[in-house]
mmCIF file of C-alpha atoms and ligand atoms in Angstrom:
data_model
loop_
_atom_site.group_PDB
_atom_site.id
_atom_site.type_symbol
_atom_site.label_atom_id
_atom_site.label_comp_id
_atom_site.label_asym_id
_atom_site.label_seq_id
_atom_site.Cartn_x
_atom_site.Cartn_y
_atom_site.Cartn_z
ATOM 1 C CA MET A 25 -25.808 -248.657 -132.253
ATOM 2 C CA LYS A 26 -29.447 -248.480 -131.186
ATOM 3 C CA THR A 27 -32.166 -247.995 -133.796
ATOM 4 C CA PRO A 28 -34.385 -244.870 -133.500
ATOM 5 C CA ALA A 29 -37.204 -247.102 -132.210
ATOM 6 C CA GLU A 30 -34.918 -248.550 -129.514
ATOM 7 C CA LEU A 31 -33.580 -245.107 -128.525
ATOM 8 C CA PHE A 32 -37.055 -243.733 -127.752
ATOM 9 C CA ASP A 33 -38.540 -246.938 -126.332
ATOM 10 C CA LEU A 34 -39.796 -246.386 -122.762
ATOM 11 C CA ARG A 35 -41.289 -249.827 -122.139
ATOM 12 C CA GLY A 36 -40.430 -251.011 -118.632
ATOM 13 C CA ARG A 37 -39.918 -247.448 -117.360
ATOM 14 C CA HIS A 38 -42.069 -245.638 -114.815
ATOM 15 C CA ALA A 39 -42.659 -241.904 -115.249
ATOM 16 C CA LEU A 40 -43.950 -239.626 -112.496
ATOM 17 C CA VAL A 41 -45.558 -236.456 -113.880
ATOM 18 C CA THR A 42 -46.470 -233.723 -111.412
ATOM 19 C CA GLY A 43 -49.455 -231.647 -112.478
ATOM 20 C CA GLY A 44 -50.166 -234.600 -114.768
ATOM 21 C CA GLY A 45 -53.954 -234.256 -114.679
ATOM 22 C CA THR A 46 -54.215 -231.076 -116.756
ATOM 23 C CA GLY A 47 -52.680 -229.005 -119.538
ATOM 24 C CA LEU A 48 -49.086 -229.669 -120.489
ATOM 25 C CA GLY A 49 -48.676 -232.345 -117.794
ATOM 26 C CA ARG A 50 -51.505 -234.346 -119.308
ATOM 27 C CA ALA A 51 -49.828 -234.124 -122.729
ATOM 28 C CA PHE A 52 -46.437 -235.164 -121.299
ATOM 29 C CA ALA A 53 -48.040 -238.161 -119.588
ATOM 30 C CA ALA A 54 -49.870 -239.197 -122.777
ATOM 31 C CA GLN A 55 -46.669 -239.026 -124.836
ATOM 32 C CA LEU A 56 -44.618 -240.989 -122.297
ATOM 33 C CA ALA A 57 -47.375 -243.608 -122.042
ATOM 34 C CA ALA A 58 -47.545 -243.884 -125.838
ATOM 35 C CA ALA A 59 -43.816 -244.683 -125.825
ATOM 36 C CA GLY A 60 -44.497 -247.533 -123.405
ATOM 37 C CA ALA A 61 -43.877 -246.029 -119.954
ATOM 38 C CA ALA A 62 -46.184 -246.683 -117.020
ATOM 39 C CA VAL A 63 -47.199 -243.269 -115.715
ATOM 40 C CA THR A 64 -48.149 -241.867 -112.332
ATOM 41 C CA LEU A 65 -50.019 -238.567 -112.422
ATOM 42 C CA ALA A 66 -49.574 -236.424 -109.320
ATOM 43 C CA GLY A 67 -51.296 -233.263 -108.100
ATOM 44 C CA ARG A 68 -53.581 -231.837 -105.444
ATOM 45 C CA ARG A 69 -57.007 -232.330 -107.066
ATOM 46 C CA THR A 70 -58.198 -235.909 -107.474
ATOM 47 C CA GLN A 71 -60.707 -235.346 -110.286
ATOM 48 C CA PRO A 72 -58.390 -234.213 -113.104
ATOM 49 C CA LEU A 73 -55.888 -236.890 -112.132
ATOM 50 C CA GLU A 74 -58.515 -239.650 -112.249
ATOM 51 C CA GLU A 75 -60.014 -238.376 -115.521
ATOM 52 C CA THR A 76 -56.625 -238.275 -117.221
ATOM 53 C CA ALA A 77 -55.628 -241.680 -115.834
ATOM 54 C CA ALA A 78 -58.899 -243.169 -117.135
ATOM 55 C CA ALA A 79 -58.311 -241.641 -120.585
ATOM 56 C CA LEU A 80 -54.790 -243.096 -120.676
ATOM 57 C CA ARG A 81 -55.947 -246.524 -119.494
ATOM 58 C CA ALA A 82 -58.509 -246.495 -122.315
ATOM 59 C CA THR A 83 -55.547 -246.408 -124.749
ATOM 60 C CA GLY A 84 -54.036 -249.492 -123.093
ATOM 61 C CA ALA A 85 -51.564 -247.556 -120.931
ATOM 62 C CA THR A 86 -50.756 -248.255 -117.282
ATOM 63 C CA ALA A 87 -51.677 -245.131 -115.306
ATOM 64 C CA HIS A 88 -51.768 -244.461 -111.569
ATOM 65 C CA THR A 89 -52.662 -241.335 -109.605
ATOM 66 C CA LEU A 90 -51.048 -239.819 -106.542
ATOM 67 C CA ARG A 91 -52.191 -236.940 -104.363
ATOM 68 C CA LEU A 92 -49.386 -234.536 -103.542
ATOM 69 C CA ASP A 93 -48.700 -230.872 -102.907
ATOM 70 C CA VAL A 94 -45.248 -230.212 -104.348
ATOM 71 C CA SER A 95 -44.716 -227.202 -102.097
ATOM 72 C CA ASP A 96 -45.079 -229.227 -98.885
ATOM 73 C CA ALA A 97 -42.127 -231.481 -97.946
ATOM 74 C CA GLU A 98 -44.291 -233.738 -95.758
ATOM 75 C CA SER A 99 -46.777 -234.237 -98.582
ATOM 76 C CA VAL A 100 -43.959 -235.019 -101.037
ATOM 77 C CA ASN A 101 -42.332 -237.526 -98.690
ATOM 78 C CA ALA A 102 -45.671 -239.209 -97.922
ATOM 79 C CA ALA A 103 -46.463 -239.412 -101.640
ATOM 80 C CA PHE A 104 -43.120 -241.046 -102.436
ATOM 81 C CA ALA A 105 -43.673 -243.538 -99.610
ATOM 82 C CA ALA A 106 -47.038 -244.404 -101.206
ATOM 83 C CA LEU A 107 -45.665 -244.824 -104.768
ATOM 84 C CA HIS A 108 -46.305 -248.332 -106.112
ATOM 85 C CA ALA A 109 -42.869 -248.363 -107.821
ATOM 86 C CA PRO A 110 -39.822 -246.062 -107.878
ATOM 87 C CA PRO A 111 -39.764 -243.627 -110.814
ATOM 88 C CA ASP A 112 -37.200 -243.875 -113.612
ATOM 89 C CA ILE A 113 -38.410 -240.568 -115.070
ATOM 90 C CA LEU A 114 -39.659 -237.466 -113.270
ATOM 91 C CA VAL A 115 -41.411 -234.679 -115.141
ATOM 92 C CA ASN A 116 -41.374 -231.799 -112.674
ATOM 93 C CA ASN A 117 -44.279 -229.984 -114.314
ATOM 94 C CA ALA A 118 -46.490 -228.658 -111.485
ATOM 95 C CA GLY A 119 -46.521 -224.888 -111.617
ATOM 96 C CA PHE A 120 -48.495 -221.792 -110.872
ATOM 97 C CA ALA A 121 -48.425 -218.157 -111.984
ATOM 98 C CA ALA A 122 -49.840 -215.111 -110.169
ATOM 99 C CA ASP A 123 -49.504 -212.180 -112.531
ATOM 100 C CA SER A 124 -48.878 -208.794 -110.983
ATOM 101 C CA MET A 125 -46.574 -205.827 -111.450
ATOM 102 C CA LEU A 126 -43.615 -205.811 -109.051
ATOM 103 C CA LEU A 127 -44.833 -202.728 -107.178
ATOM 104 C CA ASP A 128 -48.139 -204.457 -106.422
ATOM 105 C CA VAL A 129 -47.364 -208.133 -105.990
ATOM 106 C CA GLY A 130 -48.403 -209.471 -102.575
ATOM 107 C CA GLU A 131 -45.955 -211.349 -100.390
ATOM 108 C CA GLU A 132 -48.317 -214.308 -100.210
ATOM 109 C CA ASP A 133 -48.529 -214.581 -104.008
ATOM 110 C CA TRP A 134 -44.745 -214.233 -104.283
ATOM 111 C CA ASP A 135 -44.295 -217.141 -101.858
ATOM 112 C CA LYS A 136 -46.921 -219.318 -103.555
ATOM 113 C CA VAL A 137 -45.288 -218.868 -106.968
ATOM 114 C CA PHE A 138 -41.810 -219.688 -105.658
ATOM 115 C CA ASP A 139 -43.098 -222.580 -103.536
ATOM 116 C CA ALA A 140 -44.840 -224.281 -106.469
ATOM 117 C CA ASN A 141 -42.347 -223.576 -109.272
ATOM 118 C CA LEU A 142 -38.968 -223.618 -107.522
ATOM 119 C CA LYS A 143 -39.034 -225.060 -104.022
ATOM 120 C CA GLY A 144 -41.581 -227.663 -105.124
ATOM 121 C CA ALA A 145 -39.428 -228.737 -108.059
ATOM 122 C CA TRP A 146 -36.473 -229.166 -105.704
ATOM 123 C CA LEU A 147 -38.497 -231.147 -103.113
ATOM 124 C CA VAL A 148 -39.873 -233.563 -105.720
ATOM 125 C CA ALA A 149 -36.582 -233.930 -107.612
ATOM 126 C CA ARG A 150 -34.750 -234.540 -104.336
ATOM 127 C CA ALA A 151 -37.195 -237.284 -103.353
ATOM 128 C CA ALA A 152 -36.961 -238.815 -106.842
ATOM 129 C CA ALA A 153 -33.155 -238.653 -106.902
ATOM 130 C CA ARG A 154 -32.904 -240.238 -103.450
ATOM 131 C CA SER A 155 -35.180 -243.042 -104.606
ATOM 132 C CA MET A 156 -33.217 -243.508 -107.873
ATOM 133 C CA ILE A 157 -29.897 -243.652 -105.995
ATOM 134 C CA GLU A 158 -31.290 -246.123 -103.445
ATOM 135 C CA GLN A 159 -32.666 -248.380 -106.208
ATOM 136 C CA GLY A 160 -29.630 -248.010 -108.492
ATOM 137 C CA ILE A 161 -31.793 -246.409 -111.216
ATOM 138 C CA LYS A 162 -30.040 -244.293 -113.857
ATOM 139 C CA GLY A 163 -32.956 -241.912 -114.121
ATOM 140 C CA SER A 164 -34.004 -238.776 -115.951
ATOM 141 C CA VAL A 165 -35.399 -235.629 -114.339
ATOM 142 C CA ILE A 166 -37.121 -233.115 -116.635
ATOM 143 C CA ASN A 167 -37.908 -229.720 -115.154
ATOM 144 C CA ILE A 168 -40.608 -227.702 -116.919
ATOM 145 C CA ALA A 169 -39.344 -224.131 -117.012
ATOM 146 C CA SER A 170 -40.544 -221.407 -119.429
ATOM 147 C CA VAL A 171 -39.214 -218.951 -121.980
ATOM 148 C CA LEU A 172 -39.899 -216.477 -119.156
ATOM 149 C CA GLY A 173 -37.004 -218.116 -117.316
ATOM 150 C CA SER A 174 -34.614 -216.324 -119.654
ATOM 151 C CA ALA A 175 -36.635 -213.373 -121.021
ATOM 152 C CA VAL A 176 -38.968 -211.130 -119.047
ATOM 153 C CA GLN A 177 -42.421 -209.744 -119.635
ATOM 154 C CA LYS A 178 -44.129 -207.044 -117.560
ATOM 155 C CA GLY A 179 -46.419 -208.394 -114.861
ATOM 156 C CA THR A 180 -44.796 -211.818 -114.584
ATOM 157 C CA ALA A 181 -41.725 -211.109 -112.428
ATOM 158 C CA PRO A 182 -42.202 -213.638 -109.591
ATOM 159 C CA TYR A 183 -43.022 -216.417 -112.071
ATOM 160 C CA ALA A 184 -40.166 -215.427 -114.406
ATOM 161 C CA ALA A 185 -37.699 -215.261 -111.512
ATOM 162 C CA ALA A 186 -38.841 -218.652 -110.202
ATOM 163 C CA LYS A 187 -38.472 -220.219 -113.674
ATOM 164 C CA ALA A 188 -35.016 -218.615 -114.068
ATOM 165 C CA GLY A 189 -34.159 -220.199 -110.729
ATOM 166 C CA LEU A 190 -35.481 -223.528 -111.986
ATOM 167 C CA ILE A 191 -33.223 -223.373 -115.047
ATOM 168 C CA HIS A 192 -30.184 -222.761 -112.850
ATOM 169 C CA LEU A 193 -31.357 -225.416 -110.390
ATOM 170 C CA THR A 194 -31.481 -227.813 -113.359
ATOM 171 C CA ARG A 195 -27.784 -227.134 -113.984
ATOM 172 C CA ALA A 196 -26.899 -227.612 -110.305
ATOM 173 C CA MET A 197 -28.841 -230.881 -110.100
ATOM 174 C CA ALA A 198 -27.207 -232.091 -113.323
ATOM 175 C CA LEU A 199 -23.767 -231.331 -111.938
ATOM 176 C CA GLU A 200 -24.299 -232.966 -108.551
ATOM 177 C CA TRP A 201 -26.245 -236.042 -109.674
ATOM 178 C CA ALA A 202 -24.275 -237.022 -112.802
ATOM 179 C CA ARG A 203 -22.072 -239.302 -110.700
ATOM 180 C CA HIS A 204 -25.207 -241.267 -109.772
ATOM 181 C CA GLY A 205 -26.146 -241.672 -113.434
ATOM 182 C CA ILE A 206 -29.098 -239.288 -113.074
ATOM 183 C CA ARG A 207 -29.568 -236.830 -115.942
ATOM 184 C CA VAL A 208 -31.366 -233.539 -115.335
ATOM 185 C CA ASN A 209 -32.590 -231.315 -118.169
ATOM 186 C CA ALA A 210 -35.255 -228.659 -118.636
ATOM 187 C CA ILE A 211 -37.870 -227.814 -121.239
ATOM 188 C CA ALA A 212 -38.672 -224.133 -121.774
ATOM 189 C CA PRO A 213 -42.104 -223.945 -123.422
ATOM 190 C CA GLY A 214 -43.372 -220.803 -125.096
ATOM 191 C CA TYR A 215 -47.163 -220.313 -125.012
ATOM 192 C CA TYR A 216 -49.800 -223.054 -124.989
ATOM 193 C CA TYR A 217 -53.502 -222.646 -124.225
ATOM 194 C CA THR A 218 -54.105 -224.223 -120.788
ATOM 195 C CA ASP A 219 -55.967 -223.394 -117.552
ATOM 196 C CA MET A 220 -52.946 -221.405 -116.374
ATOM 197 C CA ALA A 221 -52.255 -219.444 -119.567
ATOM 198 C CA GLY A 222 -55.827 -219.105 -120.874
ATOM 199 C CA GLU A 223 -56.778 -215.820 -119.218
ATOM 200 C CA TYR A 224 -53.652 -214.049 -120.513
ATOM 201 C CA LEU A 225 -53.971 -215.566 -123.991
ATOM 202 C CA ASP A 226 -57.607 -214.383 -124.223
ATOM 203 C CA SER A 227 -56.596 -210.800 -123.321
ATOM 204 C CA ASP A 228 -55.705 -208.103 -125.865
ATOM 205 C CA SER A 229 -52.036 -208.224 -124.849
ATOM 206 C CA GLY A 230 -52.050 -212.000 -125.133
ATOM 207 C CA LYS A 231 -53.518 -211.839 -128.638
ATOM 208 C CA ALA A 232 -50.941 -209.206 -129.612
ATOM 209 C CA MET A 233 -48.154 -211.420 -128.265
ATOM 210 C CA VAL A 234 -49.286 -214.351 -130.433
ATOM 211 C CA LYS A 235 -48.814 -212.138 -133.519
ATOM 212 C CA ARG A 236 -45.172 -211.616 -132.485
ATOM 213 C CA ILE A 237 -44.442 -215.371 -132.379
ATOM 214 C CA PRO A 238 -42.393 -216.059 -135.540
ATOM 215 C CA GLN A 239 -44.538 -219.136 -136.275
ATOM 216 C CA ARG A 240 -47.645 -216.893 -135.770
ATOM 217 C CA ARG A 241 -49.511 -219.309 -133.518
ATOM 218 C CA LEU A 242 -49.656 -220.853 -130.074
ATOM 219 C CA GLY A 243 -48.106 -224.248 -129.501
ATOM 220 C CA ASP A 244 -50.230 -227.354 -129.215
ATOM 221 C CA PRO A 245 -49.358 -229.256 -125.996
ATOM 222 C CA GLY A 246 -48.756 -232.378 -128.110
ATOM 223 C CA GLU A 247 -45.916 -230.508 -129.830
ATOM 224 C CA LEU A 248 -43.908 -230.789 -126.599
ATOM 225 C CA GLY A 249 -43.944 -234.561 -127.049
ATOM 226 C CA GLY A 250 -40.706 -234.705 -129.017
ATOM 227 C CA ALA A 251 -38.794 -232.795 -126.357
ATOM 228 C CA VAL A 252 -40.110 -234.853 -123.457
ATOM 229 C CA LEU A 253 -39.455 -238.151 -125.269
ATOM 230 C CA LEU A 254 -35.934 -237.027 -126.143
ATOM 231 C CA LEU A 255 -35.079 -236.075 -122.553
ATOM 232 C CA ALA A 256 -36.842 -239.050 -120.946
ATOM 233 C CA SER A 257 -35.254 -241.696 -123.142
ATOM 234 C CA ASP A 258 -31.869 -243.138 -124.073
ATOM 235 C CA ALA A 259 -31.930 -240.801 -127.096
ATOM 236 C CA SER A 260 -30.469 -238.149 -124.760
ATOM 237 C CA ALA A 261 -28.070 -240.450 -122.874
ATOM 238 C CA TYR A 262 -25.223 -237.871 -123.120
ATOM 239 C CA MET A 263 -27.364 -234.782 -122.389
ATOM 240 C CA THR A 264 -27.513 -233.313 -118.933
ATOM 241 C CA GLY A 265 -27.972 -229.717 -117.752
ATOM 242 C CA SER A 266 -29.540 -228.701 -121.088
ATOM 243 C CA VAL A 267 -32.562 -226.497 -121.700
ATOM 244 C CA VAL A 268 -34.699 -227.400 -124.716
ATOM 245 C CA THR A 269 -36.796 -224.447 -125.901
ATOM 246 C CA VAL A 270 -40.098 -225.207 -127.673
ATOM 247 C CA ASP A 271 -41.635 -221.817 -128.428
ATOM 248 C CA GLY A 272 -42.277 -221.356 -132.164
ATOM 249 C CA GLY A 273 -39.324 -218.948 -132.209
ATOM 250 C CA LEU A 274 -40.820 -216.526 -129.655
ATOM 251 C CA SER A 275 -37.574 -216.028 -127.737
ATOM 252 C CA LEU A 276 -35.451 -215.333 -130.844
ATOM 253 C CA ALA A 277 -36.196 -211.690 -131.514
ATOM 254 C CA VAL A 278 -35.051 -208.732 -129.410
ATOM 255 C CA ILE A 279 -38.232 -206.781 -130.198
HETATM 256 N N1 NAP B 319 -49.221 -223.072 -120.700
HETATM 257 C C1 NAP B 319 -48.133 -222.416 -121.064
HETATM 258 O O1 NAP B 319 -48.150 -221.623 -122.006
HETATM 259 C C2 NAP B 319 -46.830 -222.637 -120.321
HETATM 260 C C3 NAP B 319 -45.685 -222.001 -120.799
HETATM 261 C C4 NAP B 319 -44.465 -222.189 -120.159
HETATM 262 C C5 NAP B 319 -44.398 -223.016 -119.055
HETATM 263 N N2 NAP B 319 -45.531 -223.618 -118.598
HETATM 264 C C6 NAP B 319 -45.385 -224.474 -117.426
HETATM 265 O O2 NAP B 319 -45.986 -225.721 -117.668
HETATM 266 C C7 NAP B 319 -46.394 -226.301 -116.431
HETATM 267 C C8 NAP B 319 -47.837 -226.771 -116.561
HETATM 268 O O3 NAP B 319 -48.679 -225.640 -116.708
HETATM 269 P P1 NAP B 319 -50.028 -225.657 -117.563
HETATM 270 O O4 NAP B 319 -49.936 -224.537 -118.507
HETATM 271 O O5 NAP B 319 -50.294 -227.026 -118.060
HETATM 272 O O6 NAP B 319 -51.100 -225.204 -116.474
HETATM 273 P P2 NAP B 319 -52.197 -226.008 -115.656
HETATM 274 O O7 NAP B 319 -53.099 -226.769 -116.560
HETATM 275 O O8 NAP B 319 -52.781 -225.022 -114.719
HETATM 276 O O9 NAP B 319 -51.337 -227.095 -114.881
HETATM 277 C C9 NAP B 319 -50.668 -226.863 -113.676
HETATM 278 C C10 NAP B 319 -50.703 -228.180 -112.912
HETATM 279 O O10 NAP B 319 -49.867 -228.061 -111.779
HETATM 280 C C11 NAP B 319 -50.531 -228.633 -110.673
HETATM 281 N N3 NAP B 319 -50.073 -227.947 -109.479
HETATM 282 C C12 NAP B 319 -50.015 -226.610 -109.259
HETATM 283 N N4 NAP B 319 -49.569 -226.354 -108.036
HETATM 284 C C13 NAP B 319 -49.332 -227.574 -107.451
HETATM 285 C C14 NAP B 319 -48.866 -227.988 -106.181
HETATM 286 N N5 NAP B 319 -48.562 -227.102 -105.237
HETATM 287 N N6 NAP B 319 -48.739 -229.306 -105.951
HETATM 288 C C15 NAP B 319 -49.061 -230.219 -106.899
HETATM 289 N N7 NAP B 319 -49.501 -229.897 -108.110
HETATM 290 C C16 NAP B 319 -49.645 -228.582 -108.378
HETATM 291 C C17 NAP B 319 -52.020 -228.411 -110.929
HETATM 292 O O11 NAP B 319 -52.808 -229.415 -110.315
HETATM 293 P P3 NAP B 319 -53.566 -229.172 -108.901
HETATM 294 O O12 NAP B 319 -54.059 -227.760 -108.918
HETATM 295 O O13 NAP B 319 -54.648 -230.198 -108.896
HETATM 296 O O14 NAP B 319 -52.538 -229.446 -107.863
HETATM 297 C C18 NAP B 319 -52.103 -228.546 -112.427
HETATM 298 O O15 NAP B 319 -52.378 -229.875 -112.821
HETATM 299 C C19 NAP B 319 -46.169 -225.233 -115.360
HETATM 300 O O16 NAP B 319 -44.956 -225.472 -114.691
HETATM 301 C C20 NAP B 319 -46.065 -223.962 -116.176
HETATM 302 O O17 NAP B 319 -45.320 -222.986 -115.516
HETATM 303 C C21 NAP B 319 -46.736 -223.464 -119.194
#
């Protein structure tokens, strides 16, 4: 039997984190690096990627950056061709929300939300799984969904539908890739203050929502560390197709 330290040890592993330069992605990368993984931070903007990589290197971690647009298959394929090493762990974290009521949402916004959160997650996971299979790596894919993937809130329908799709895609990936030794799970975060969520959380309805969270506060991105370490490591060797909710109890109550 492995000790707890051995179960969560990620030394010798390489983790690719999309959207790893900011917000939750930055926290996931920091936690994986602290457990010993080399990390590659991927996204469209160079500056946040480089800043986060420099901060991680300052802690003694190995951190690389990679430009990629998850919603563009050519960009994803080119990025994987440029990777310095195949990933053992993928955190499919890049995401985007365009809040609008269903009667008003524009077709372009609808497409952008689905392209980043759902199609993008598939394109990157597919590239990672192909690489893992080719290299004989028994890898872990972690899709970052949302509590809005199972509950709905007015004004978030495209995002909620895309995250619901991502949860079901997680199950389909888990089913199809288990025979290759690849595990696929999802994390469903509640609310955390980041660039994406900040505007809503600063609004009156956002502040009212926080009062309805059973734990009466937002999450700190670092509090997702336990879930990502569990799913990335041998501690979850017999878990695949699961969704781990980290929301301070937000999704428990009916009203
Ligand atoms: N914050 C929350 O409360 C919360 C709750 C539930 C779920 N989530 C999920 O957590 C994930 C991270 O969100 P966050 O809150 O940390 O927001 P964030 O700071 O805005 O991070 C989103 C990241 O995704 C990257 N990204 C977006 N579109 C991309 C694309 N097409 N290609 C490559 N990278 C792309 C962005 O980098 P570039 O713009 O440089 O590409 C950015 O680094 C998202 O999937 C989000 O849905 C967040």
